[in-house]
Short mmCIF file of C-alpha atoms in Angstrom, two decimals:
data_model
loop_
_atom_site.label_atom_id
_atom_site.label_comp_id
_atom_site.label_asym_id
_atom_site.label_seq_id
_atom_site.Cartn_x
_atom_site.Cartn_y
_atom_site.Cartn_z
CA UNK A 1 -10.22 28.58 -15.19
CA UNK A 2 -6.71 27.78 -14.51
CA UNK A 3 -4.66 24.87 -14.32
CA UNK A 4 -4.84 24.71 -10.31
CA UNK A 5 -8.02 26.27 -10.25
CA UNK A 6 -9.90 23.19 -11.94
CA UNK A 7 -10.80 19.71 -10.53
CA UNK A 8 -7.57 17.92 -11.02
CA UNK A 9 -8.47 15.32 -14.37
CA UNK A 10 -7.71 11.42 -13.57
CA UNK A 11 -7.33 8.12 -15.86
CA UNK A 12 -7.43 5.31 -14.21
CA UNK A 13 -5.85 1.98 -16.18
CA UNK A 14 -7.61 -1.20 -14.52
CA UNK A 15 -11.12 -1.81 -14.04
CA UNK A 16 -11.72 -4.36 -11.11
CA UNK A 17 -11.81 -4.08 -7.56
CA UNK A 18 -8.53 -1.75 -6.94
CA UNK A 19 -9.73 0.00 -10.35
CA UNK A 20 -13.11 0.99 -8.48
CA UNK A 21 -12.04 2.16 -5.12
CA UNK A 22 -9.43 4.83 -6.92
CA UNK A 23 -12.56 6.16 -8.55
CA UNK A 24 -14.56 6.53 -5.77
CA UNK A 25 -11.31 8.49 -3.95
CA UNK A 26 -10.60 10.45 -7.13
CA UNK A 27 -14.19 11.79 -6.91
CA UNK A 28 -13.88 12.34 -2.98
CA UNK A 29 -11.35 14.52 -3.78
CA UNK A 30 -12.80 16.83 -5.80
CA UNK A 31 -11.13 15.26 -8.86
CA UNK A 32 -12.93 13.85 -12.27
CA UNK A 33 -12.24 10.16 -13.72
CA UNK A 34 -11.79 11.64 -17.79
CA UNK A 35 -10.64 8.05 -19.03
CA UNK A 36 -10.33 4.84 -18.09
CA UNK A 37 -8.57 1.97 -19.89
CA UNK A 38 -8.86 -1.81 -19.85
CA UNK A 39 -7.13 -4.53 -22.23
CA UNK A 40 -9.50 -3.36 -24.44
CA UNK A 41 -11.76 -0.37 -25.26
CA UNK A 42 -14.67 -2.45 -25.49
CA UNK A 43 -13.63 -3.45 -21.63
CA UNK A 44 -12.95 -0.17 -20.59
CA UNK A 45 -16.54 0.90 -22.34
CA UNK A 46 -18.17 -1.67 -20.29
CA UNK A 47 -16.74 -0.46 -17.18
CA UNK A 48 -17.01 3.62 -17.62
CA UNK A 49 -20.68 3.47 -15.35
CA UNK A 50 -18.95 1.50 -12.41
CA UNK A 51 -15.71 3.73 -12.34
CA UNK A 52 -17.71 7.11 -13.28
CA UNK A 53 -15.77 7.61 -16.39
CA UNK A 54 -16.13 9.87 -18.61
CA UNK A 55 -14.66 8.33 -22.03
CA UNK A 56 -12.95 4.87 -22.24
CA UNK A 57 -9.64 5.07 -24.02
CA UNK A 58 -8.60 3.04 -26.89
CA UNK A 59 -5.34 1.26 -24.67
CA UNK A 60 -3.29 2.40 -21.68
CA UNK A 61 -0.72 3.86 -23.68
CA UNK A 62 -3.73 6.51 -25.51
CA UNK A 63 -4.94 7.09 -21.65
CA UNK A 64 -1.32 8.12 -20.84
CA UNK A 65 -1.40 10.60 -23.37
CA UNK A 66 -4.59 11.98 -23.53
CA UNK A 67 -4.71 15.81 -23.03
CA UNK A 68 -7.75 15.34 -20.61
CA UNK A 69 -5.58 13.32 -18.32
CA UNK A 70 -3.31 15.16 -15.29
CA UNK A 71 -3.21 12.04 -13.02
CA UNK A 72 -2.72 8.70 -14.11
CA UNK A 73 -3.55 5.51 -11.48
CA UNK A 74 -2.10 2.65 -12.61
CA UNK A 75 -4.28 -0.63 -11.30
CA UNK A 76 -3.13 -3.36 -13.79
CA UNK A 77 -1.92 -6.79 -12.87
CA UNK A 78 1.51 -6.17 -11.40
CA UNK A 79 3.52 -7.53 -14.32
CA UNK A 80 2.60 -4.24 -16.31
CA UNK A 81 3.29 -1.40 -13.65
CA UNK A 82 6.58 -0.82 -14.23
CA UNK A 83 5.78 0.04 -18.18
CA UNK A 84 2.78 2.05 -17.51
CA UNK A 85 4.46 3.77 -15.03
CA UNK A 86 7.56 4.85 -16.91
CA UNK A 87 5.24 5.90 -20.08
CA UNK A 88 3.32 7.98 -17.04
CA UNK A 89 6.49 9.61 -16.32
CA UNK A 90 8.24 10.19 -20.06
CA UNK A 91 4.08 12.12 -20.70
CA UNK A 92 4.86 14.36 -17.53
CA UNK A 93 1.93 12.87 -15.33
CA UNK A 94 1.73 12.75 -11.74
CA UNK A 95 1.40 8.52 -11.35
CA UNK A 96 -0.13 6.51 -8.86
CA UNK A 97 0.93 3.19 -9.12
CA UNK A 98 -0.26 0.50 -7.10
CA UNK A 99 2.15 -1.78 -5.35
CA UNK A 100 4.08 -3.73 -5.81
CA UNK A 101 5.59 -0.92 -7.65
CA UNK A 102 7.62 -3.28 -10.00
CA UNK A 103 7.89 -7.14 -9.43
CA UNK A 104 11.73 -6.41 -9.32
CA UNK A 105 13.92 -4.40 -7.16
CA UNK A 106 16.28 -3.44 -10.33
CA UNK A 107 13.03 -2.35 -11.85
CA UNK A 108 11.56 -0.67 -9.31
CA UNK A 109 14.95 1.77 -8.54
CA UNK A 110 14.97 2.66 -11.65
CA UNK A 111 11.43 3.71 -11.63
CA UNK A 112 12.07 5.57 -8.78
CA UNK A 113 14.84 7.30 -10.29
CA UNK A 114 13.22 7.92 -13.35
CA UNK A 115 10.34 9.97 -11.52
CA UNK A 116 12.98 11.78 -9.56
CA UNK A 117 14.07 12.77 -12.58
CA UNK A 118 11.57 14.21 -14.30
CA UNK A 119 10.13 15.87 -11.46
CA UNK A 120 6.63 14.73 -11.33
CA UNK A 121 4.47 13.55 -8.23
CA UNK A 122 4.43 9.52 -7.77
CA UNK A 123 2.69 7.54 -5.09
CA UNK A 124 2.44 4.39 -4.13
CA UNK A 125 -1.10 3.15 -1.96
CA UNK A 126 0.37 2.00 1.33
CA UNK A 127 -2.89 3.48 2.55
CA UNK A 128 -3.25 1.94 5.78
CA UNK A 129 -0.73 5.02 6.66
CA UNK A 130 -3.91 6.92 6.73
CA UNK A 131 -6.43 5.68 9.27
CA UNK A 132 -6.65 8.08 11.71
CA UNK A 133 -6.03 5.37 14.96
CA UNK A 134 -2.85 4.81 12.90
CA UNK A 135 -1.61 8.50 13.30
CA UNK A 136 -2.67 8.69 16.93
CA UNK A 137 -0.54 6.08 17.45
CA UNK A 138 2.42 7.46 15.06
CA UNK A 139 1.54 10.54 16.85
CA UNK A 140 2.39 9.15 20.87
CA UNK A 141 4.78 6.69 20.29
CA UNK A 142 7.61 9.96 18.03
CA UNK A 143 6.65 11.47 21.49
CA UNK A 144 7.99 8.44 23.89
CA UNK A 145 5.11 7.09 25.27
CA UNK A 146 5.67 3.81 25.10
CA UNK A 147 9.71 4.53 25.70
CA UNK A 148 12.20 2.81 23.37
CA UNK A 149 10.83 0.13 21.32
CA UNK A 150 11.59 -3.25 21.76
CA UNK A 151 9.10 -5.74 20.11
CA UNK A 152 7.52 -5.16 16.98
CA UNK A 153 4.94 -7.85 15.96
CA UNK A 154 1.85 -8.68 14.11
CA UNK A 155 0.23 -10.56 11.24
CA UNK A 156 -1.96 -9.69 8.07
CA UNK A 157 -4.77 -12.56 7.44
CA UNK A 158 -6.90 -12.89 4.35
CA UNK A 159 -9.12 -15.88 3.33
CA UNK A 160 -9.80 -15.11 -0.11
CA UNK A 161 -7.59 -18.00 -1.50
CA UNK A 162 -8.71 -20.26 1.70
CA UNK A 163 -11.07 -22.63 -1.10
CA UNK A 164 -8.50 -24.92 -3.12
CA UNK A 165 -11.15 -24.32 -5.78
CA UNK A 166 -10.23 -20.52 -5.35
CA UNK A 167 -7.67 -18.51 -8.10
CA UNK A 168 -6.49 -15.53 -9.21
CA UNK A 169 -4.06 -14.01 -11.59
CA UNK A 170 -1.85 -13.35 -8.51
CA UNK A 171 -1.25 -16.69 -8.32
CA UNK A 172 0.52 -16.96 -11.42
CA UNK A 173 4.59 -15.72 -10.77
CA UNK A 174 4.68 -14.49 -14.79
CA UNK A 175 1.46 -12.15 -13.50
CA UNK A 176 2.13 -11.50 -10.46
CA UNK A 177 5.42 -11.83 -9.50
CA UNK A 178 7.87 -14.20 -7.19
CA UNK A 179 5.85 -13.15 -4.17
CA UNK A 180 2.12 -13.59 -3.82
CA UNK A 181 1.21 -13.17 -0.30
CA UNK A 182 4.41 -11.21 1.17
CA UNK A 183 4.68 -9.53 -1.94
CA UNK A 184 0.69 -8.16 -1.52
CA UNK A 185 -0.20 -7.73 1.60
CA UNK A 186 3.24 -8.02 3.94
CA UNK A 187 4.50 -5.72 2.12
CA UNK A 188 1.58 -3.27 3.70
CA UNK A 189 2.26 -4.30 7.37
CA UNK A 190 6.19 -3.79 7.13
CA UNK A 191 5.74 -0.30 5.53
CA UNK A 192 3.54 0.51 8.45
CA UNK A 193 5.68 -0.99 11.17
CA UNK A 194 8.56 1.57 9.54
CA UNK A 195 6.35 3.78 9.18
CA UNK A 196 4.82 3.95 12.59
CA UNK A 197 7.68 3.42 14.65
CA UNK A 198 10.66 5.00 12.66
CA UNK A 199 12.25 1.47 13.07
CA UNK A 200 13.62 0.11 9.66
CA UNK A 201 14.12 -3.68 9.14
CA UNK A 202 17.98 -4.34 8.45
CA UNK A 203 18.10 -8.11 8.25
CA UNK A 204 15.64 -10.92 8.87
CA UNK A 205 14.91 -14.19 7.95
CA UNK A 206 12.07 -16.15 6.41
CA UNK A 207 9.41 -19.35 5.60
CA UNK A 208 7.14 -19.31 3.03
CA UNK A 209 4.54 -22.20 2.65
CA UNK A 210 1.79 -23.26 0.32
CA UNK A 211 -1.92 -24.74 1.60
CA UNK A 212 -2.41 -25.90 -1.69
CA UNK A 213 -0.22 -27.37 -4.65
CA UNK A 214 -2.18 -26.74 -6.75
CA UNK A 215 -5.37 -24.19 -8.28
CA UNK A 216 -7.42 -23.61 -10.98
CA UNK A 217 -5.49 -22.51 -14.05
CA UNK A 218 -7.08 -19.21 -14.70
CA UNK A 219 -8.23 -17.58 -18.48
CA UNK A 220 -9.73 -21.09 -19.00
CA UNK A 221 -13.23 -21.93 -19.11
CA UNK A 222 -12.33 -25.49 -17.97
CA UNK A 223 -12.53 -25.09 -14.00
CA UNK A 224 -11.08 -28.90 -14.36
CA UNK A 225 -8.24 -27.52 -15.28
CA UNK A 226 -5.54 -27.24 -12.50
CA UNK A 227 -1.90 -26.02 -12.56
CA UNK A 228 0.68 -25.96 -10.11
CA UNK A 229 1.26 -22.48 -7.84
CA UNK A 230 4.09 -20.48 -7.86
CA UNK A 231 3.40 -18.37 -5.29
CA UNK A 232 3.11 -18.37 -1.39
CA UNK A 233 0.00 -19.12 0.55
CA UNK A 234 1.19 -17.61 3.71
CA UNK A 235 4.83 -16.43 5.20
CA UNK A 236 6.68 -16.15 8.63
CA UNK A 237 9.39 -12.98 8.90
CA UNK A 238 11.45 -12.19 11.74
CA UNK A 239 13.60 -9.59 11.89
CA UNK A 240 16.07 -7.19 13.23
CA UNK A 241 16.04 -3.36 13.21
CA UNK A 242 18.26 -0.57 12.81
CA UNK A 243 17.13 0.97 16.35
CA UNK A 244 17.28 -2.66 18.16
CA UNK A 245 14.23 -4.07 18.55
CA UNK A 246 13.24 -7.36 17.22
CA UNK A 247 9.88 -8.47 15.50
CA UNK A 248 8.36 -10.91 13.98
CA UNK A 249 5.16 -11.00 11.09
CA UNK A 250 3.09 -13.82 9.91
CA UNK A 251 1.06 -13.49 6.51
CA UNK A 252 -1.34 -15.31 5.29
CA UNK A 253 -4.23 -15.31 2.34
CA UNK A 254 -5.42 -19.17 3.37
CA UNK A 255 -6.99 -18.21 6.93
CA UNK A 256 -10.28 -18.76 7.30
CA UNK A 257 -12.87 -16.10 8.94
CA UNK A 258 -9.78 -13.58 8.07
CA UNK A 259 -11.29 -11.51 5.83
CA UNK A 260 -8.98 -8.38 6.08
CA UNK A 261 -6.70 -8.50 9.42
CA UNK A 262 -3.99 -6.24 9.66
CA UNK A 263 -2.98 -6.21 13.26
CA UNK A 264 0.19 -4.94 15.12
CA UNK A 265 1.64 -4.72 18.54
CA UNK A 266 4.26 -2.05 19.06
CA UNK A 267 5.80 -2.50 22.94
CA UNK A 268 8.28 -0.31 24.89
CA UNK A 269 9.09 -1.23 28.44
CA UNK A 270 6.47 2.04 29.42
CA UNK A 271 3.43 0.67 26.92
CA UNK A 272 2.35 -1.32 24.02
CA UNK A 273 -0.40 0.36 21.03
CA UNK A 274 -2.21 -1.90 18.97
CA UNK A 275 -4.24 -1.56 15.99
CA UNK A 276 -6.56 -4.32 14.44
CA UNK A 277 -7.53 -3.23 10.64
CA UNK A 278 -10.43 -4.88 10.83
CA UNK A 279 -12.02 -2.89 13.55
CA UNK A 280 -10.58 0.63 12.47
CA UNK A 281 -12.59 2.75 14.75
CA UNK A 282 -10.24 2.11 18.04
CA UNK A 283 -6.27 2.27 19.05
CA UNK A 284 -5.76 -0.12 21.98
CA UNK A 285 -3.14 1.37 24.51
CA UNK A 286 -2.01 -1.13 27.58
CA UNK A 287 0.39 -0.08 30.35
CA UNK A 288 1.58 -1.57 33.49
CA UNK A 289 -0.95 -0.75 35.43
CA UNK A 290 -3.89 0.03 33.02
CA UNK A 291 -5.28 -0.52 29.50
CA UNK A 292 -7.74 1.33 27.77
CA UNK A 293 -9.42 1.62 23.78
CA UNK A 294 -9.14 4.52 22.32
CA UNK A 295 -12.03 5.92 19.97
CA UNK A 296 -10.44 6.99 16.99
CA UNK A 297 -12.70 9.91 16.21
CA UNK A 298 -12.37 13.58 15.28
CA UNK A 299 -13.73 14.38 19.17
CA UNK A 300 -11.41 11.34 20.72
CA UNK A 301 -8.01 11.76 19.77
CA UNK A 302 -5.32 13.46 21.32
CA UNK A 303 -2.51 14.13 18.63
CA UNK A 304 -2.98 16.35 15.44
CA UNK A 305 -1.63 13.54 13.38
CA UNK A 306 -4.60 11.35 14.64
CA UNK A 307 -7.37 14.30 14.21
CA UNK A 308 -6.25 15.36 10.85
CA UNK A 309 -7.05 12.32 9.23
CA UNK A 310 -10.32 11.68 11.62
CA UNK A 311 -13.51 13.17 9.77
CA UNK A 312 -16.07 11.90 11.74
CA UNK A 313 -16.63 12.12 15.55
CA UNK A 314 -16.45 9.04 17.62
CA UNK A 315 -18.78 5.49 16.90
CA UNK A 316 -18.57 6.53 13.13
CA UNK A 317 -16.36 4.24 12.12
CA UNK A 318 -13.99 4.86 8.91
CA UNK A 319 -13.00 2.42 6.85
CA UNK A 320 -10.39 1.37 4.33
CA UNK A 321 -12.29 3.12 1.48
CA UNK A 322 -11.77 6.06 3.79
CA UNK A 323 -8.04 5.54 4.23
CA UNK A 324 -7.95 5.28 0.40
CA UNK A 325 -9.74 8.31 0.03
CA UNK A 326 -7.59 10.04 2.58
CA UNK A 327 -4.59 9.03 0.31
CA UNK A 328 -6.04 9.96 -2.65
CA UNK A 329 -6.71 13.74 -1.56
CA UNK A 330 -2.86 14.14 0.17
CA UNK A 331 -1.76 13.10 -3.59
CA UNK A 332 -3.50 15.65 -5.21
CA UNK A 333 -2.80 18.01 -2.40
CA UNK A 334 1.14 17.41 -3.57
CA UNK A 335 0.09 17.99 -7.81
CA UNK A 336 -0.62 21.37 -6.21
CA UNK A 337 2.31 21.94 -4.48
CA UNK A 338 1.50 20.98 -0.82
CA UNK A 339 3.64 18.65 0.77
CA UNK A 340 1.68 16.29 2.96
CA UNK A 341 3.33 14.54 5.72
CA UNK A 342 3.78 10.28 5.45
CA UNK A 343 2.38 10.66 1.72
CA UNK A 344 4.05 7.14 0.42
CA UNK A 345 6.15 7.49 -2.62
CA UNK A 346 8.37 5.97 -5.27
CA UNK A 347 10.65 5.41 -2.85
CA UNK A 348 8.82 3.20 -0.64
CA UNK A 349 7.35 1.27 -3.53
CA UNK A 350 11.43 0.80 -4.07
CA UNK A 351 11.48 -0.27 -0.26
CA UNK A 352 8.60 -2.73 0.04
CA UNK A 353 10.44 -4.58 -3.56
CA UNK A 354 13.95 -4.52 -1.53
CA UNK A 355 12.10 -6.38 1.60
CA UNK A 356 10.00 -8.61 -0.41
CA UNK A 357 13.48 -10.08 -2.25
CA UNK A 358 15.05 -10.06 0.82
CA UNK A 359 12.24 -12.65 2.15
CA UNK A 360 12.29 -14.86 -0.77
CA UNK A 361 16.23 -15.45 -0.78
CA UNK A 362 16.22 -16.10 2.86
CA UNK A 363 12.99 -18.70 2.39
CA UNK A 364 15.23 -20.28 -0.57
CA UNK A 365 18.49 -20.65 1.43
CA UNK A 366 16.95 -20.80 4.96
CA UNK A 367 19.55 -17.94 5.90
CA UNK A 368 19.07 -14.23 7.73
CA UNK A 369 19.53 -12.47 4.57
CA UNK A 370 20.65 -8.21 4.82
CA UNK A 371 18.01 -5.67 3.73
CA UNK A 372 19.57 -3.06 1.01
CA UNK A 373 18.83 0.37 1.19
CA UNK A 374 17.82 0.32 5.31
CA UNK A 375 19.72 3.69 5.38
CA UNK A 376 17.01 5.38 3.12
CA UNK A 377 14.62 7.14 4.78
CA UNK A 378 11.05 8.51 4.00
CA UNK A 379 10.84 11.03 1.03
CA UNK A 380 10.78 14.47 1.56
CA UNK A 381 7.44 14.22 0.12
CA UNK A 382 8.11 16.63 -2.30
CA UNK A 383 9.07 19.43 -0.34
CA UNK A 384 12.32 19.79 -2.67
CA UNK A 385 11.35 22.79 -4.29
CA UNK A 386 10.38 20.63 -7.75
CA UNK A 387 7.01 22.47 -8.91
CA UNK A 388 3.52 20.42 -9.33
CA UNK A 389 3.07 18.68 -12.81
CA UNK A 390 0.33 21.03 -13.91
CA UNK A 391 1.82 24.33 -12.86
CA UNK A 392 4.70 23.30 -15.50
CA UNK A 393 2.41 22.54 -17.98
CA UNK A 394 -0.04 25.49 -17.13
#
């Protein structure tokens, strides 16, 4: 069997929550999870029945350079992406690296150069690109439905951090980064704002606040134990765009009976789409003199963005394992040589860092603060003529 012919062979570094859902969408996909790799081997051994593994590896760095291993997914605490990801690249593996890509901006370019570079297939999840309501609405508003945007709003709500008794290793800067709450999940709603609407965010300005002063010092079996945070609860952007519109975004991981709310409102004088994450199976559409839901099933949808993506016929709701799974495929699609459209890259893991920085100097000086980089636009997702990682190596 060939290279291309076989199931494509994935190691996945990470074994909690994010660790498990790229396992399930690596087998989805017709793929096999060969290693997997914790802080330990005796770690990653414990963990090879929940991920499906094959073999546990004896650290990251063996997983990287296993011979068994064409894909590497990279679902670490964020302080250690940016290594594993560049030892990803220097082996000549395809990398999926969860975001944020690097908890730096100056980290994360180079990263991005770096895979440019060499040529091989990197991806960052931003894989709420991929619920099929999403594309529908993609889909009508690149044909002028709702005429030329003018307000671009929403919020993303979590409540997983809503108990002061509640912590995480996220909460930790030296873990997790400057940004907690922008920097995980508002990164996700202004990548699909941009990514939606074409719009790109050129300047905006920013609050960050904290429910709680202080948490549970995690690693310690003491739950007395308490240390200060370092990291947002919740954040409020608004912002300008390179087309004209303004917006606004509020963020939040302290909001009660908000378990997983991503919801926008995109508006043009004509009509306004909507899209609430935690009830994936519709697209809400509202014009001047009607509104309507819009199933988001395979038999519903009117666009072949939306259908593409849309598996199951309507009242069969997909969820964000589906989305994942979704993303997971269109990645290996591109090892092979396809080139999927709105398959998020290096490059927008660079974007999402440049945004995130741009909120936390403007919440430190109180001042609209310049976005870099708002002339970049989406990759060419790998339609440059570089060939798939394992056709090189075949």
């Amino acid at each position: 069997m060939t290279a291309l012919a076989r199931p494509l062979r994935s190691g996945i570094i990470g074994t909690g929550f994010m660790g498990s859902v790229h396992a399930a969408a690596v087998r989805a996909a017709g793929g096999t999870v060969t290693r997997v790799a914790s802080r330990s081997k005796a770690g990653a051994e414990q963990a090879l029945a929940r991920l499906g593994g094959a073999a546990a590896a004896e650290s990251p760095k063996a997983l990287i350079e296993s011979d068994d291993v064409d894909v590497v997914h990279i679902c670490t605490p964020n302080a250690a992406h940016a290594e594993l990801a560049n030892l990803a690249i220097a082996a000549g593996k395809s990398v999926i690296c969860e975001k944020p890509l690097a908890t730096t901006a100056k980290d994360a370019a180079a990263l991005y150069a770096e895979a440019n570079r060499a040529g091989v297939v990197n991806a960052v999840p931003f894989v709420y690109r991929f619920y099929p309501a999403v594309r529908e609405a993609r889909a009508r508003l690149q044909a002028g439905e709702a005429g030329p945007l003018w307000l671009l709003h929403g919020s993303y709500l979590q409540d997983w951090l809503a108990d002061p008794g509640a912590s995480n290793w996220r909460v930790d800067p030296t873990i997790g980064g400057g940004s907690r709450a922008f920097g995980d999940i508002g990164v996700h709603w202004c990548d699909l704002m941009e990514f939606v609407t074409g719009h790109r965010i050129e300047r905006l300005v920013a609050q960050t606040a904290l429910a709680f002063s202080e948490r549970p010092q995690t690693g310690l079996d003491s739950p007395r134990t308490t240390t200060a945070v370092g990291t947002e609860d919740g954040a409020t952007v608004m912002f300008e765009t390179n087309q004209g519109a303004i917006g606004s975004l509020l963020v939040s991981q302290v909001s009660p009976g908000r378990k997983n709310r991503l919801w926008f409102s995109f508006e043009g004088p004509d009509a306004t789409f909507s899209f609430n994450q935690e009830r994936p199976d519709s697209l809400w559409v509202g014009g001047n003199t009607y509104s309507r839901t819009i199933s988001s099933g395979s038999d519903s949808l009117s666009t072949e963005q939306g259908k593409r993506y849309a598996v199951l016929p309507a009242g069969h709701p997909q969820g964000y394992q589906d989305s994942f799974n979704s993303f997971v495929a269109d990645v290996y699609a591109a090892v092979r040589g396809a080139a999927p459209d709105g398959l998020p890259d290096f490059r927008d893991g660079l974007r999402a860092a440049h945004i995130t920085e741009a909120v936390l100097e403007s919440a430190a000086t109180g001042r609209w603060v310049d976005v870099p980089g708002r002339d970049h636009q989406s990759s060419p997702l790998y339609g440059s003529g570089a060939a798939p990682i394992l056709e090189r190596k075949s």
